[in-house]
Amino acid sequence: MKPTSEHDAGAANGALVNSVLKAIGILECFTPVQRELTLSQISRQLGLPKSTALNLIRTLESRGYLLYSPHSQTYQLGYNVMTLSYNLRTSMPIIQYALPFLEELQVKTGENIYLTSHIDGQALYLEGVYPSIRIGNYSVAGKRLPLHCTGCGKAMLAYLPEDEFEAVIKRWGLPAITPHTITTRARIEQECAAIRARGYATDREEETLGVKCVAVAIRDSSGYPCGAVSISGTTISMRDELLEDYAKMIARVCSVLITNAHQLPAAQMRMQAQEAARNGASSDL
């Protein structure tokens, strides 16, 4: 059977452009920890000859995706990356749809509220709503964190199909982020069973010391966890006696968002993977 679109035809032929992959690799070298990198560092990190890396870097620089600092002789991400991020966010109507409900939760609780999904086995933060006086001065949108140590992450992890659960553990492991992080297979399975039984997940200083949160998964009609919403605060303000009531409040929001669950990144990535698998099976016929 022939591929049904130009995209499918390209995928079937394995038409990946190596130079583009290398250029993307350069952009992915930059992290909150590695904000500035020299040519030598980029070359070494990617295993590329300096001449090849420099040509790719200059191309990215010419299009505004990298910036060069003559003083430090380092590169950093360019501002056009921010433009791409803005364009992506505006193409995700689920964020604008969810915002009024997230803001209502924030007003009722006085805590930080997060909307997340998951991609590549990690929690992806889409939006945050904060008190008027907030700790921290950055946008959470685009941040990725492990699934096993965050409230939202564990809420989604608990409902993943077995094969996806296995893939997450195999790829990322269960590293200790704080002294309270769950780091064994037996413990995370026990935790996921408890989450399914009570309907919500908690994070008790497992990702950040001094921070506690409660989260509920956004599950589609098939039960697949496409996203999650959490209420997060300090260990002092997030008293244990509040968690169940907070979970009920989040669950009501999730019951509204479920109608748009297909717009969340995890749902779209899953749909893409299923379509690719079907096309692969068809091409073998």
mmCIF file of C-alpha atoms in Angstrom:
data_model
loop_
_atom_site.group_PDB
_atom_site.id
_atom_site.type_symbol
_atom_site.label_atom_id
_atom_site.label_comp_id
_atom_site.label_asym_id
_atom_site.label_seq_id
_atom_site.Cartn_x
_atom_site.Cartn_y
_atom_site.Cartn_z
ATOM 1 C CA MET A 1 0.000 0.000 0.000
ATOM 2 C CA LYS A 2 1.331 3.458 -0.911
ATOM 3 C CA PRO A 3 1.881 6.175 1.702
ATOM 4 C CA THR A 4 -1.165 8.451 1.971
ATOM 5 C CA SER A 5 0.699 11.781 1.976
ATOM 6 C CA GLU A 6 3.988 13.460 1.078
ATOM 7 C CA HIS A 7 4.881 13.357 4.782
ATOM 8 C CA ASP A 8 4.260 9.611 4.929
ATOM 9 C CA ALA A 9 6.235 9.086 1.736
ATOM 10 C CA GLY A 10 9.214 10.937 3.184
ATOM 11 C CA ALA A 11 9.032 8.971 6.420
ATOM 12 C CA ALA A 12 8.765 5.695 4.537
ATOM 13 C CA ASN A 13 11.918 6.524 2.584
ATOM 14 C CA GLY A 14 13.828 7.481 5.718
ATOM 15 C CA ALA A 15 14.419 10.934 4.212
ATOM 16 C CA LEU A 16 16.254 12.607 7.108
ATOM 17 C CA VAL A 17 18.744 15.365 6.345
ATOM 18 C CA ASN A 18 21.916 14.828 8.333
ATOM 19 C CA SER A 19 22.997 18.465 8.340
ATOM 20 C CA VAL A 20 19.624 19.510 9.771
ATOM 21 C CA LEU A 21 19.961 16.894 12.521
ATOM 22 C CA LYS A 22 23.410 18.280 13.367
ATOM 23 C CA ALA A 23 22.090 21.856 13.465
ATOM 24 C CA ILE A 24 19.268 20.822 15.800
ATOM 25 C CA GLY A 25 21.834 19.017 17.922
ATOM 26 C CA ILE A 26 23.716 22.299 18.327
ATOM 27 C CA LEU A 27 20.584 24.074 19.567
ATOM 28 C CA GLU A 28 19.915 21.235 21.995
ATOM 29 C CA CYS A 29 23.368 21.657 23.549
ATOM 30 C CA PHE A 30 22.099 24.743 25.370
ATOM 31 C CA THR A 31 20.385 24.218 28.722
ATOM 32 C CA PRO A 32 19.618 26.306 31.824
ATOM 33 C CA VAL A 33 23.004 25.130 33.106
ATOM 34 C CA GLN A 34 24.879 25.463 29.800
ATOM 35 C CA ARG A 35 23.661 28.897 28.707
ATOM 36 C CA GLU A 36 26.847 29.854 26.902
ATOM 37 C CA LEU A 37 29.165 27.512 25.025
ATOM 38 C CA THR A 38 32.366 27.906 23.046
ATOM 39 C CA LEU A 39 32.939 26.417 19.614
ATOM 40 C CA SER A 40 35.256 23.825 21.185
ATOM 41 C CA GLN A 41 32.623 22.803 23.726
ATOM 42 C CA ILE A 42 29.934 22.386 21.066
ATOM 43 C CA SER A 43 32.304 20.496 18.776
ATOM 44 C CA ARG A 44 33.376 18.172 21.584
ATOM 45 C CA GLN A 45 29.859 17.618 22.917
ATOM 46 C CA LEU A 46 28.512 16.576 19.505
ATOM 47 C CA GLY A 47 31.637 14.837 18.244
ATOM 48 C CA LEU A 48 31.862 17.130 15.217
ATOM 49 C CA PRO A 49 34.979 18.569 13.566
ATOM 50 C CA LYS A 50 35.358 22.235 14.477
ATOM 51 C CA SER A 51 35.072 23.295 10.852
ATOM 52 C CA THR A 52 31.751 21.476 10.443
ATOM 53 C CA ALA A 53 30.404 22.839 13.724
ATOM 54 C CA LEU A 54 31.481 26.376 12.834
ATOM 55 C CA ASN A 55 29.705 26.299 9.456
ATOM 56 C CA LEU A 56 26.499 25.113 11.102
ATOM 57 C CA ILE A 57 26.829 27.653 13.912
ATOM 58 C CA ARG A 58 27.338 30.529 11.473
ATOM 59 C CA THR A 59 24.266 29.438 9.535
ATOM 60 C CA LEU A 60 22.158 29.382 12.698
ATOM 61 C CA GLU A 61 23.630 32.726 13.742
ATOM 62 C CA SER A 62 22.723 34.289 10.386
ATOM 63 C CA ARG A 63 19.072 33.343 10.977
ATOM 64 C CA GLY A 64 18.962 34.632 14.530
ATOM 65 C CA TYR A 65 18.915 31.257 16.298
ATOM 66 C CA LEU A 66 22.337 31.723 17.889
ATOM 67 C CA LEU A 67 24.098 34.797 19.274
ATOM 68 C CA TYR A 68 27.880 35.254 19.455
ATOM 69 C CA SER A 69 29.594 37.202 22.222
ATOM 70 C CA PRO A 70 33.004 38.521 21.045
ATOM 71 C CA HIS A 71 33.961 39.362 24.637
ATOM 72 C CA SER A 72 33.621 35.823 25.972
ATOM 73 C CA GLN A 73 33.932 34.087 22.575
ATOM 74 C CA THR A 74 30.842 32.040 23.384
ATOM 75 C CA TYR A 75 27.514 31.355 21.750
ATOM 76 C CA GLN A 76 24.033 31.381 23.253
ATOM 77 C CA LEU A 77 20.536 30.774 21.937
ATOM 78 C CA GLY A 78 19.254 33.583 19.714
ATOM 79 C CA TYR A 79 16.038 35.494 20.169
ATOM 80 C CA ASN A 80 14.345 33.877 17.192
ATOM 81 C CA VAL A 81 14.056 30.767 19.353
ATOM 82 C CA MET A 82 11.714 32.823 21.556
ATOM 83 C CA THR A 83 9.663 33.712 18.510
ATOM 84 C CA LEU A 84 9.255 30.031 17.641
ATOM 85 C CA SER A 85 8.196 29.342 21.225
ATOM 86 C CA TYR A 86 5.601 32.119 21.037
ATOM 87 C CA ASN A 87 4.298 30.830 17.710
ATOM 88 C CA LEU A 88 3.943 27.334 19.153
ATOM 89 C CA ARG A 89 2.098 28.532 22.256
ATOM 90 C CA THR A 90 -0.365 30.552 20.201
ATOM 91 C CA SER A 91 -1.069 27.444 18.126
ATOM 92 C CA MET A 92 -2.145 25.522 21.248
ATOM 93 C CA PRO A 93 -5.742 26.584 22.029
ATOM 94 C CA ILE A 94 -5.840 24.236 25.032
ATOM 95 C CA ILE A 95 -3.683 26.730 26.965
ATOM 96 C CA GLN A 96 -6.028 29.660 26.434
ATOM 97 C CA TYR A 97 -9.023 27.426 27.117
ATOM 98 C CA ALA A 98 -7.515 26.202 30.384
ATOM 99 C CA LEU A 99 -6.285 29.566 31.705
ATOM 100 C CA PRO A 100 -9.554 30.791 33.300
ATOM 101 C CA PHE A 101 -9.886 27.509 35.200
ATOM 102 C CA LEU A 102 -6.247 27.619 36.309
ATOM 103 C CA GLU A 103 -6.665 31.238 37.434
ATOM 104 C CA GLU A 104 -9.754 30.307 39.431
ATOM 105 C CA LEU A 105 -7.795 27.578 41.201
ATOM 106 C CA GLN A 106 -5.039 30.066 41.985
ATOM 107 C CA VAL A 107 -7.468 32.582 43.484
ATOM 108 C CA LYS A 108 -9.174 29.923 45.623
ATOM 109 C CA THR A 109 -5.941 28.406 46.951
ATOM 110 C CA GLY A 110 -3.379 31.200 46.778
ATOM 111 C CA GLU A 111 -0.847 28.670 45.456
ATOM 112 C CA ASN A 112 1.011 28.055 42.185
ATOM 113 C CA ILE A 113 -1.014 26.234 39.523
ATOM 114 C CA TYR A 114 0.529 24.252 36.667
ATOM 115 C CA LEU A 115 -0.790 22.715 33.453
ATOM 116 C CA THR A 116 1.420 19.974 32.052
ATOM 117 C CA SER A 117 1.590 17.230 29.453
ATOM 118 C CA HIS A 118 4.353 14.743 28.667
ATOM 119 C CA ILE A 119 6.648 14.071 25.710
ATOM 120 C CA ASP A 120 9.635 11.762 25.304
ATOM 121 C CA GLY A 121 9.006 10.289 28.756
ATOM 122 C CA GLN A 122 9.240 13.618 30.591
ATOM 123 C CA ALA A 123 6.740 16.057 32.069
ATOM 124 C CA LEU A 124 6.355 19.132 29.849
ATOM 125 C CA TYR A 125 5.128 22.299 31.560
ATOM 126 C CA LEU A 126 2.747 24.290 29.386
ATOM 127 C CA GLU A 127 1.524 27.060 31.679
ATOM 128 C CA GLY A 128 1.808 28.345 35.221
ATOM 129 C CA VAL A 129 -0.434 30.720 37.177
ATOM 130 C CA TYR A 130 1.071 32.350 40.243
ATOM 131 C CA PRO A 131 0.196 34.576 43.199
ATOM 132 C CA SER A 132 0.729 38.294 42.644
ATOM 133 C CA ILE A 133 3.878 37.994 44.744
ATOM 134 C CA ARG A 134 5.702 35.003 43.310
ATOM 135 C CA ILE A 135 8.922 33.215 44.002
ATOM 136 C CA GLY A 136 11.073 33.055 40.893
ATOM 137 C CA ASN A 137 11.064 35.319 37.856
ATOM 138 C CA TYR A 138 10.875 32.993 34.884
ATOM 139 C CA SER A 139 8.187 31.428 32.741
ATOM 140 C CA VAL A 140 7.713 27.717 33.324
ATOM 141 C CA ALA A 141 6.419 27.109 29.788
ATOM 142 C CA GLY A 142 8.644 24.601 27.994
ATOM 143 C CA LYS A 143 10.352 23.308 31.115
ATOM 144 C CA ARG A 144 10.830 19.548 31.303
ATOM 145 C CA LEU A 145 11.157 17.467 34.451
ATOM 146 C CA PRO A 146 11.276 13.730 35.193
ATOM 147 C CA LEU A 147 7.942 11.991 35.630
ATOM 148 C CA HIS A 148 8.872 10.040 38.751
ATOM 149 C CA CYS A 149 9.540 12.980 41.072
ATOM 150 C CA THR A 150 6.848 15.583 40.281
ATOM 151 C CA GLY A 151 3.183 15.589 41.218
ATOM 152 C CA CYS A 152 2.029 16.093 37.629
ATOM 153 C CA GLY A 153 4.572 13.580 36.384
ATOM 154 C CA LYS A 154 3.506 10.848 38.765
ATOM 155 C CA ALA A 155 -0.185 11.567 38.092
ATOM 156 C CA MET A 156 0.464 10.827 34.404
ATOM 157 C CA LEU A 157 2.953 8.005 34.969
ATOM 158 C CA ALA A 158 0.399 6.083 37.043
ATOM 159 C CA TYR A 159 -1.955 5.743 34.071
ATOM 160 C CA LEU A 160 0.516 5.109 31.258
ATOM 161 C CA PRO A 161 0.134 1.822 29.360
ATOM 162 C CA GLU A 162 2.602 -0.810 30.542
ATOM 163 C CA ASP A 163 4.832 -0.532 27.473
ATOM 164 C CA GLU A 164 5.152 3.247 27.848
ATOM 165 C CA PHE A 165 5.767 2.934 31.589
ATOM 166 C CA GLU A 166 8.577 0.469 30.861
ATOM 167 C CA ALA A 167 10.041 2.752 28.196
ATOM 168 C CA VAL A 168 10.148 5.707 30.607
ATOM 169 C CA ILE A 169 11.936 3.718 33.309
ATOM 170 C CA LYS A 170 14.378 2.206 30.811
ATOM 171 C CA ARG A 171 15.247 5.534 29.192
ATOM 172 C CA TRP A 172 15.394 7.852 32.184
ATOM 173 C CA GLY A 173 15.756 5.591 35.203
ATOM 174 C CA LEU A 174 14.745 6.808 38.658
ATOM 175 C CA PRO A 175 17.515 9.237 39.648
ATOM 176 C CA ALA A 176 17.490 10.917 43.042
ATOM 177 C CA ILE A 177 16.685 14.607 42.581
ATOM 178 C CA THR A 178 16.327 15.255 46.328
ATOM 179 C CA PRO A 179 16.725 12.968 49.361
ATOM 180 C CA HIS A 180 12.951 12.366 49.171
ATOM 181 C CA THR A 181 12.803 11.173 45.551
ATOM 182 C CA ILE A 182 11.492 7.664 44.878
ATOM 183 C CA THR A 183 14.402 5.765 43.321
ATOM 184 C CA THR A 184 13.386 2.079 43.220
ATOM 185 C CA ARG A 185 11.145 0.188 40.844
ATOM 186 C CA ALA A 186 9.159 -1.394 43.670
ATOM 187 C CA ARG A 187 8.482 1.965 45.327
ATOM 188 C CA ILE A 188 7.386 3.733 42.129
ATOM 189 C CA GLU A 189 5.032 0.874 41.256
ATOM 190 C CA GLN A 190 3.585 1.036 44.767
ATOM 191 C CA GLU A 191 3.217 4.798 44.460
ATOM 192 C CA CYS A 192 1.440 4.524 41.098
ATOM 193 C CA ALA A 193 -0.989 1.964 42.521
ATOM 194 C CA ALA A 194 -1.774 4.350 45.388
ATOM 195 C CA ILE A 195 -2.331 7.203 42.937
ATOM 196 C CA ARG A 196 -4.806 5.143 40.918
ATOM 197 C CA ALA A 197 -6.618 4.115 44.107
ATOM 198 C CA ARG A 198 -7.103 7.640 45.479
ATOM 199 C CA GLY A 199 -7.241 9.498 42.146
ATOM 200 C CA TYR A 200 -4.456 12.001 42.716
ATOM 201 C CA ALA A 201 -0.684 12.247 43.125
ATOM 202 C CA THR A 202 1.451 14.154 45.590
ATOM 203 C CA ASP A 203 5.002 15.455 45.512
ATOM 204 C CA ARG A 204 6.485 15.789 48.987
ATOM 205 C CA GLU A 205 9.780 17.594 48.367
ATOM 206 C CA GLU A 206 10.693 14.962 45.778
ATOM 207 C CA GLU A 207 11.726 17.432 43.071
ATOM 208 C CA THR A 208 12.459 20.595 45.089
ATOM 209 C CA LEU A 209 13.164 20.798 48.794
ATOM 210 C CA GLY A 210 10.543 22.828 50.637
ATOM 211 C CA VAL A 211 7.897 22.321 47.937
ATOM 212 C CA LYS A 212 4.815 20.122 48.132
ATOM 213 C CA CYS A 213 2.112 19.660 45.504
ATOM 214 C CA VAL A 214 -0.976 17.680 44.612
ATOM 215 C CA ALA A 215 -1.900 16.772 41.020
ATOM 216 C CA VAL A 216 -4.608 15.035 38.987
ATOM 217 C CA ALA A 217 -4.213 13.559 35.511
ATOM 218 C CA ILE A 218 -6.235 14.726 32.508
ATOM 219 C CA ARG A 219 -7.282 11.457 30.906
ATOM 220 C CA ASP A 220 -8.980 11.098 27.538
ATOM 221 C CA SER A 221 -12.004 8.922 26.798
ATOM 222 C CA SER A 222 -9.784 5.834 26.594
ATOM 223 C CA GLY A 223 -8.201 6.572 29.978
ATOM 224 C CA TYR A 224 -4.857 7.676 28.527
ATOM 225 C CA PRO A 225 -3.116 10.404 30.585
ATOM 226 C CA CYS A 226 -2.672 13.312 28.162
ATOM 227 C CA GLY A 227 -1.811 15.885 30.804
ATOM 228 C CA ALA A 228 -2.146 16.925 34.427
ATOM 229 C CA VAL A 229 -2.965 19.928 36.588
ATOM 230 C CA SER A 230 -1.291 20.608 39.936
ATOM 231 C CA ILE A 231 -1.483 22.919 42.915
ATOM 232 C CA SER A 232 1.971 23.593 44.315
ATOM 233 C CA GLY A 233 3.234 25.497 47.337
ATOM 234 C CA THR A 234 5.527 25.358 50.315
ATOM 235 C CA THR A 235 5.514 22.501 52.794
ATOM 236 C CA ILE A 236 4.100 24.993 55.306
ATOM 237 C CA SER A 237 1.175 26.297 53.218
ATOM 238 C CA MET A 238 0.292 22.942 51.609
ATOM 239 C CA ARG A 239 -0.914 21.288 54.799
ATOM 240 C CA ASP A 240 -1.825 17.603 54.578
ATOM 241 C CA GLU A 241 -5.433 18.247 55.596
ATOM 242 C CA LEU A 242 -5.875 20.450 52.511
ATOM 243 C CA LEU A 243 -4.611 17.991 49.901
ATOM 244 C CA GLU A 244 -7.765 15.947 49.391
ATOM 245 C CA ASP A 245 -9.946 19.043 49.010
ATOM 246 C CA TYR A 246 -7.409 20.522 46.600
ATOM 247 C CA ALA A 247 -7.421 17.264 44.619
ATOM 248 C CA LYS A 248 -11.213 17.465 44.290
ATOM 249 C CA MET A 249 -10.923 21.034 43.009
ATOM 250 C CA ILE A 250 -8.333 19.966 40.427
ATOM 251 C CA ALA A 251 -10.455 16.965 39.404
ATOM 252 C CA ARG A 252 -13.354 19.290 38.572
ATOM 253 C CA VAL A 253 -11.061 21.340 36.326
ATOM 254 C CA CYS A 254 -9.726 18.194 34.656
ATOM 255 C CA SER A 255 -13.283 17.006 33.986
ATOM 256 C CA VAL A 256 -13.784 20.184 31.939
ATOM 257 C CA LEU A 257 -10.439 20.002 30.156
ATOM 258 C CA ILE A 258 -10.970 16.380 29.129
ATOM 259 C CA THR A 259 -13.079 17.515 26.162
ATOM 260 C CA ASN A 260 -9.942 19.170 24.749
ATOM 261 C CA ALA A 261 -7.470 16.501 25.855
ATOM 262 C CA HIS A 262 -6.710 15.684 22.211
ATOM 263 C CA GLN A 263 -5.024 19.107 21.901
ATOM 264 C CA LEU A 264 -2.396 18.299 24.531
ATOM 265 C CA PRO A 265 1.106 17.404 23.258
ATOM 266 C CA ALA A 266 1.040 13.855 24.668
ATOM 267 C CA ALA A 267 -2.197 13.091 22.826
ATOM 268 C CA GLN A 268 -0.886 14.519 19.569
ATOM 269 C CA MET A 269 2.429 12.672 19.829
ATOM 270 C CA ARG A 270 0.603 9.424 20.597
ATOM 271 C CA MET A 271 -1.702 9.903 17.626
ATOM 272 C CA GLN A 272 1.310 10.548 15.401
ATOM 273 C CA ALA A 273 3.053 7.395 16.647
ATOM 274 C CA GLN A 274 -0.066 5.286 16.099
ATOM 275 C CA GLU A 275 -0.468 6.652 12.587
ATOM 276 C CA ALA A 276 3.173 5.933 11.804
ATOM 277 C CA ALA A 277 2.763 2.372 13.078
ATOM 278 C CA ARG A 278 -0.311 1.857 10.913
ATOM 279 C CA ASN A 279 1.449 3.222 7.841
ATOM 280 C CA GLY A 280 4.442 0.989 8.571
ATOM 281 C CA ALA A 281 2.215 -2.041 8.798
ATOM 282 C CA SER A 282 0.420 -1.064 5.600
ATOM 283 C CA SER A 283 3.679 -0.612 3.685
ATOM 284 C CA ASP A 284 4.649 -4.178 4.570
ATOM 285 C CA LEU A 285 1.543 -5.560 2.872
#
